[in-house]
PDB file of C-alpha atoms in Angstrom:
ATOM      1  CA  UNK A   1      -9.432 -10.110 -25.821  1.00 51.00           C
ATOM      2  CA  UNK A   2     -10.377  -6.512 -24.996  1.00 55.00           C
ATOM      3  CA  UNK A   3     -12.778  -7.764 -22.351  1.00 54.00           C
ATOM      4  CA  UNK A   4      -9.996  -9.854 -20.669  1.00 51.00           C
ATOM      5  CA  UNK A   5      -7.628  -6.823 -20.789  1.00 46.00           C
ATOM      6  CA  UNK A   6     -10.292  -4.510 -19.209  1.00 43.00           C
ATOM      7  CA  UNK A   7     -10.977  -7.071 -16.503  1.00 42.00           C
ATOM      8  CA  UNK A   8      -7.291  -7.481 -15.756  1.00 42.00           C
ATOM      9  CA  UNK A   9      -6.812  -3.745 -15.556  1.00 46.00           C
ATOM     10  CA  UNK A  10      -9.803  -3.360 -13.218  1.00 41.00           C
ATOM     11  CA  UNK A  11      -8.591  -6.262 -11.007  1.00 42.00           C
ATOM     12  CA  UNK A  12      -5.049  -4.741 -10.846  1.00 46.00           C
ATOM     13  CA  UNK A  13      -6.453  -1.357  -9.998  1.00 46.00           C
ATOM     14  CA  UNK A  14      -8.579  -2.864  -7.213  1.00 45.00           C
ATOM     15  CA  UNK A  15      -5.592  -4.811  -5.801  1.00 42.00           C
ATOM     16  CA  UNK A  16      -3.329  -1.794  -5.864  1.00 42.00           C
ATOM     17  CA  UNK A  17      -6.041   0.355  -4.247  1.00 44.00           C
ATOM     18  CA  UNK A  18      -6.488  -2.214  -1.513  1.00 42.00           C
ATOM     19  CA  UNK A  19      -2.750  -2.265  -0.833  1.00 41.00           C
ATOM     20  CA  UNK A  20      -2.089   1.414  -1.143  1.00 42.00           C
ATOM     21  CA  UNK A  21      -5.051   3.100   0.535  1.00 41.00           C
ATOM     22  CA  UNK A  22      -4.021   1.950   4.106  1.00 44.00           C
ATOM     23  CA  UNK A  23      -0.460   3.023   3.263  1.00 44.00           C
ATOM     24  CA  UNK A  24      -1.520   6.482   2.083  1.00 43.00           C
ATOM     25  CA  UNK A  25      -3.809   6.937   5.086  1.00 42.00           C
ATOM     26  CA  UNK A  26      -1.027   6.305   7.557  1.00 43.00           C
ATOM     27  CA  UNK A  27       1.549   8.548   5.791  1.00 43.00           C
ATOM     28  CA  UNK A  28       1.355  11.166   8.528  1.00 40.00           C
ATOM     29  CA  UNK A  29       2.025   8.535  11.219  1.00 41.00           C
ATOM     30  CA  UNK A  30       5.039   7.255   9.246  1.00 43.00           C
ATOM     31  CA  UNK A  31       6.543  10.714   8.997  1.00 46.00           C
ATOM     32  CA  UNK A  32       6.045  11.199  12.703  1.00 49.00           C
ATOM     33  CA  UNK A  33       7.950   7.994  13.442  1.00 69.00           C
ATOM     34  CA  UNK A  34      10.724   8.949  11.049  1.00 84.00           C
ATOM     35  CA  UNK A  35       9.316   6.904   8.239  1.00 92.00           C
ATOM     36  CA  UNK A  36       9.608   8.385   4.779  1.00 95.00           C
ATOM     37  CA  UNK A  37       7.466   7.415   1.770  1.00 96.00           C
ATOM     38  CA  UNK A  38       9.537   5.974  -1.013  1.00 97.00           C
ATOM     39  CA  UNK A  39       8.531   5.669  -4.667  1.00 97.00           C
ATOM     40  CA  UNK A  40       9.849   5.664  -8.135  1.00 98.00           C
ATOM     41  CA  UNK A  41      10.893   3.422 -11.125  1.00 97.00           C
ATOM     42  CA  UNK A  42      13.282   0.599 -11.688  1.00 95.00           C
ATOM     43  CA  UNK A  43      14.149  -0.208 -15.373  1.00 96.00           C
ATOM     44  CA  UNK A  44      16.062  -3.425 -15.664  1.00 91.00           C
ATOM     45  CA  UNK A  45      18.012  -5.075 -18.418  1.00 92.00           C
ATOM     46  CA  UNK A  46      18.129  -8.951 -18.418  1.00 89.00           C
ATOM     47  CA  UNK A  47      21.638 -10.265 -19.026  1.00 88.00           C
ATOM     48  CA  UNK A  48      21.546 -14.081 -18.614  1.00 81.00           C
ATOM     49  CA  UNK A  49      19.080 -16.793 -17.825  1.00 86.00           C
ATOM     50  CA  UNK A  50      19.992 -20.382 -17.031  1.00 91.00           C
ATOM     51  CA  UNK A  51      17.116 -22.796 -17.597  1.00 91.00           C
ATOM     52  CA  UNK A  52      16.651 -26.231 -15.936  1.00 92.00           C
ATOM     53  CA  UNK A  53      13.709 -28.572 -16.461  1.00 92.00           C
ATOM     54  CA  UNK A  54      12.077 -31.172 -14.270  1.00 92.00           C
ATOM     55  CA  UNK A  55       8.617 -32.783 -13.883  1.00 90.00           C
ATOM     56  CA  UNK A  56       7.156 -30.266 -16.369  1.00 90.00           C
ATOM     57  CA  UNK A  57       8.464 -27.297 -14.456  1.00 90.00           C
ATOM     58  CA  UNK A  58      10.954 -24.786 -15.777  1.00 89.00           C
ATOM     59  CA  UNK A  59      13.456 -23.451 -13.204  1.00 90.00           C
ATOM     60  CA  UNK A  60      15.136 -20.130 -14.057  1.00 88.00           C
ATOM     61  CA  UNK A  61      18.288 -18.676 -12.561  1.00 93.00           C
ATOM     62  CA  UNK A  62      19.033 -15.212 -13.984  1.00 92.00           C
ATOM     63  CA  UNK A  63      20.636 -11.909 -13.527  1.00 95.00           C
ATOM     64  CA  UNK A  64      20.094  -8.342 -14.708  1.00 94.00           C
ATOM     65  CA  UNK A  65      21.311  -4.739 -14.349  1.00 97.00           C
ATOM     66  CA  UNK A  66      19.027  -1.753 -13.822  1.00 96.00           C
ATOM     67  CA  UNK A  67      18.589   1.932 -13.381  1.00 98.00           C
ATOM     68  CA  UNK A  68      16.624   3.506 -10.496  1.00 98.00           C
ATOM     69  CA  UNK A  69      14.918   6.861 -10.313  1.00 98.00           C
ATOM     70  CA  UNK A  70      12.840   8.440  -7.598  1.00 98.00           C
ATOM     71  CA  UNK A  71      13.650   7.992  -3.908  1.00 98.00           C
ATOM     72  CA  UNK A  72      16.336   5.499  -4.984  1.00 98.00           C
ATOM     73  CA  UNK A  73      18.710   7.066  -7.527  1.00 98.00           C
ATOM     74  CA  UNK A  74      21.384   4.764  -8.968  1.00 98.00           C
ATOM     75  CA  UNK A  75      22.166   1.453 -10.591  1.00 98.00           C
ATOM     76  CA  UNK A  76      22.001  -2.181  -9.638  1.00 98.00           C
ATOM     77  CA  UNK A  77      23.016  -5.739 -10.343  1.00 97.00           C
ATOM     78  CA  UNK A  78      20.421  -8.342  -9.443  1.00 96.00           C
ATOM     79  CA  UNK A  79      20.194 -12.143  -9.315  1.00 95.00           C
ATOM     80  CA  UNK A  80      16.944 -14.102  -9.105  1.00 91.00           C
ATOM     81  CA  UNK A  81      15.359 -17.550  -9.083  1.00 89.00           C
ATOM     82  CA  UNK A  82      12.004 -18.261 -10.643  1.00 85.00           C
ATOM     83  CA  UNK A  83       9.866 -21.270 -11.653  1.00 87.00           C
ATOM     84  CA  UNK A  84       7.179 -21.767 -14.259  1.00 84.00           C
ATOM     85  CA  UNK A  85       4.374 -24.344 -13.786  1.00 83.00           C
ATOM     86  CA  UNK A  86       3.822 -27.132 -16.365  1.00 84.00           C
ATOM     87  CA  UNK A  87       0.744 -25.341 -17.879  1.00 81.00           C
ATOM     88  CA  UNK A  88       2.918 -22.247 -18.576  1.00 74.00           C
ATOM     89  CA  UNK A  89       0.338 -19.823 -17.226  1.00 68.00           C
ATOM     90  CA  UNK A  90       2.036 -18.909 -13.948  1.00 69.00           C
ATOM     91  CA  UNK A  91       5.600 -18.005 -13.075  1.00 78.00           C
ATOM     92  CA  UNK A  92       6.530 -17.673  -9.441  1.00 79.00           C
ATOM     93  CA  UNK A  93       9.533 -15.611  -8.235  1.00 79.00           C
ATOM     94  CA  UNK A  94      10.238 -16.701  -4.679  1.00 80.00           C
ATOM     95  CA  UNK A  95      13.532 -14.822  -4.283  1.00 85.00           C
ATOM     96  CA  UNK A  96      15.883 -12.281  -5.805  1.00 93.00           C
ATOM     97  CA  UNK A  97      18.624  -9.981  -4.510  1.00 96.00           C
ATOM     98  CA  UNK A  98      19.360  -6.489  -5.794  1.00 97.00           C
ATOM     99  CA  UNK A  99      22.830  -5.008  -5.169  1.00 98.00           C
ATOM    100  CA  UNK A 100      22.092  -1.296  -5.389  1.00 98.00           C
ATOM    101  CA  UNK A 101      24.624   1.508  -5.592  1.00 98.00           C
ATOM    102  CA  UNK A 102      23.695   5.152  -5.513  1.00 98.00           C
ATOM    103  CA  UNK A 103      21.734   7.530  -3.295  1.00 98.00           C
ATOM    104  CA  UNK A 104      18.638   7.261  -1.202  1.00 97.00           C
ATOM    105  CA  UNK A 105      16.940  10.469  -0.113  1.00 92.00           C
ATOM    106  CA  UNK A 106      20.227  12.226  -1.002  1.00 93.00           C
ATOM    107  CA  UNK A 107      22.453   9.927   0.997  1.00 96.00           C
ATOM    108  CA  UNK A 108      25.151   7.851  -0.892  1.00 98.00           C
ATOM    109  CA  UNK A 109      25.985   4.159  -0.339  1.00 98.00           C
ATOM    110  CA  UNK A 110      25.112   0.605  -1.334  1.00 98.00           C
ATOM    111  CA  UNK A 111      22.207  -1.593  -0.452  1.00 98.00           C
ATOM    112  CA  UNK A 112      21.270  -5.242  -0.590  1.00 98.00           C
ATOM    113  CA  UNK A 113      17.538  -5.508  -1.248  1.00 97.00           C
ATOM    114  CA  UNK A 114      15.386  -8.647  -1.325  1.00 95.00           C
ATOM    115  CA  UNK A 115      12.723  -8.774  -3.932  1.00 91.00           C
ATOM    116  CA  UNK A 116      10.306 -11.553  -4.548  1.00 85.00           C
ATOM    117  CA  UNK A 117       7.065 -13.044  -3.253  1.00 72.00           C
ATOM    118  CA  UNK A 118       5.931 -12.404  -6.784  1.00 73.00           C
ATOM    119  CA  UNK A 119       3.705 -13.991  -9.414  1.00 72.00           C
ATOM    120  CA  UNK A 120       3.518 -13.343 -13.059  1.00 70.00           C
ATOM    121  CA  UNK A 121       0.207 -14.373 -14.437  1.00 65.00           C
ATOM    122  CA  UNK A 122      -2.620 -13.174 -16.656  1.00 63.00           C
ATOM    123  CA  UNK A 123      -2.685 -11.653 -20.066  1.00 60.00           C
ATOM    124  CA  UNK A 124      -0.395  -9.858 -20.346  1.00 61.00           C
ATOM    125  CA  UNK A 125       1.794 -11.587 -17.848  1.00 67.00           C
ATOM    126  CA  UNK A 126       3.131  -8.883 -15.601  1.00 76.00           C
ATOM    127  CA  UNK A 127       5.080  -9.162 -12.321  1.00 80.00           C
ATOM    128  CA  UNK A 128       4.130  -7.769  -8.952  1.00 85.00           C
ATOM    129  CA  UNK A 129       5.685  -8.458  -5.567  1.00 88.00           C
ATOM    130  CA  UNK A 130       7.387  -7.067  -2.446  1.00 93.00           C
ATOM    131  CA  UNK A 131      10.805  -5.616  -1.582  1.00 96.00           C
ATOM    132  CA  UNK A 132      12.804  -5.184   1.671  1.00 97.00           C
ATOM    133  CA  UNK A 133      16.163  -3.619   2.469  1.00 98.00           C
ATOM    134  CA  UNK A 134      18.454  -6.274   3.989  1.00 97.00           C
ATOM    135  CA  UNK A 135      21.626  -4.235   4.559  1.00 97.00           C
ATOM    136  CA  UNK A 136      23.588  -1.173   3.489  1.00 98.00           C
ATOM    137  CA  UNK A 137      26.922   0.554   3.544  1.00 97.00           C
ATOM    138  CA  UNK A 138      28.109   4.181   3.624  1.00 97.00           C
ATOM    139  CA  UNK A 139      25.405   6.645   4.654  1.00 97.00           C
ATOM    140  CA  UNK A 140      22.849   3.940   3.995  1.00 97.00           C
ATOM    141  CA  UNK A 141      24.234   1.575   6.569  1.00 96.00           C
ATOM    142  CA  UNK A 142      21.339   2.147   8.958  1.00 95.00           C
ATOM    143  CA  UNK A 143      18.582   2.449   6.371  1.00 97.00           C
ATOM    144  CA  UNK A 144      15.498   0.303   6.761  1.00 96.00           C
ATOM    145  CA  UNK A 145      12.599  -0.090   4.352  1.00 97.00           C
ATOM    146  CA  UNK A 146      10.028  -2.244   2.586  1.00 96.00           C
ATOM    147  CA  UNK A 147       7.266  -1.979   0.129  1.00 96.00           C
ATOM    148  CA  UNK A 148       5.636  -3.291  -3.001  1.00 94.00           C
ATOM    149  CA  UNK A 149       6.471  -3.301  -6.722  1.00 92.00           C
ATOM    150  CA  UNK A 150       4.596  -4.000  -9.922  1.00 90.00           C
ATOM    151  CA  UNK A 151       5.665  -4.244 -13.531  1.00 87.00           C
ATOM    152  CA  UNK A 152       4.328  -1.689 -16.020  1.00 88.00           C
ATOM    153  CA  UNK A 153       6.041  -3.179 -19.077  1.00 86.00           C
ATOM    154  CA  UNK A 154       8.288  -6.217 -19.376  1.00 80.00           C
ATOM    155  CA  UNK A 155      11.353  -4.202 -18.130  1.00 87.00           C
ATOM    156  CA  UNK A 156       9.847  -1.234 -16.286  1.00 92.00           C
ATOM    157  CA  UNK A 157       8.813  -1.568 -12.650  1.00 93.00           C
ATOM    158  CA  UNK A 158       7.270   0.988 -10.234  1.00 96.00           C
ATOM    159  CA  UNK A 159       7.922   0.661  -6.528  1.00 97.00           C
ATOM    160  CA  UNK A 160       6.220   2.169  -3.524  1.00 97.00           C
ATOM    161  CA  UNK A 161       6.848   1.723   0.234  1.00 97.00           C
ATOM    162  CA  UNK A 162       8.613   3.431   3.148  1.00 97.00           C
ATOM    163  CA  UNK A 163      12.181   3.897   4.318  1.00 97.00           C
ATOM    164  CA  UNK A 164      13.496   4.962   7.765  1.00 96.00           C
ATOM    165  CA  UNK A 165      16.986   6.056   8.724  1.00 93.00           C
ATOM    166  CA  UNK A 166      18.028   4.618  12.120  1.00 79.00           C
ATOM    167  CA  UNK A 167      19.076   8.030  13.540  1.00 65.00           C
ATOM    168  CA  UNK A 168      15.488   9.365  13.124  1.00 43.00           C
ATOM    169  CA  UNK A 169      13.762   6.412  14.646  1.00 41.00           C
ATOM    170  CA  UNK A 170      11.353   7.217  17.550  1.00 48.00           C
ATOM    171  CA  UNK A 171      11.009   3.865  19.213  1.00 46.00           C
TER     172      UNK A 171
END
C-alpha cells in the first residue's frame, strides 16, 4: 500500500510539474499582456447528490457550497454532473458550474465559472481538472481567466491559472 501511495504521489508531482513549469516560465509574458497569475484554495461542502443507475454506470447530479481564499475571495454555490464506471475505479466529471460571489484581485462582483474535464482515480481517489471563467457582473464583468485545479483532501481544492481584466488587455 505504501508503495502505491509513493508511486501515486510521484506521478501526481510529475504531472503537476509538467503542467506548471511552462506556466511559471511565461509569467513575465502574462503580466506584460495584462495577465495576472491566480492561485488559492477552494473548500467545498457537498449538500445533495441525486444518483441514477444504468448499464452498470452510476450517474451523479449534485450541488455544493464553498469558500474561496487567495486571488478569489468569497463564497460559491456549485452544481455538477459526474459518472462512475461499472468497475468503480474511475469517476469522470465532464461538467460543473460555480456561481461565485466575492472579490477577485480586490474587485467585487459575481462570476460563473465552468469546472470539469476531471477524473477521480487512483488510491486515494482525488479529483483534478480545469476551470474557466464564463461570465461576470459588477467589477468582474470583463474578467477572463482559466487554469487547473486539484484536490488535496476530499473537500479541499487548490487552483492555479491566470486572470485578465479586459481594460488591461494589450491585444
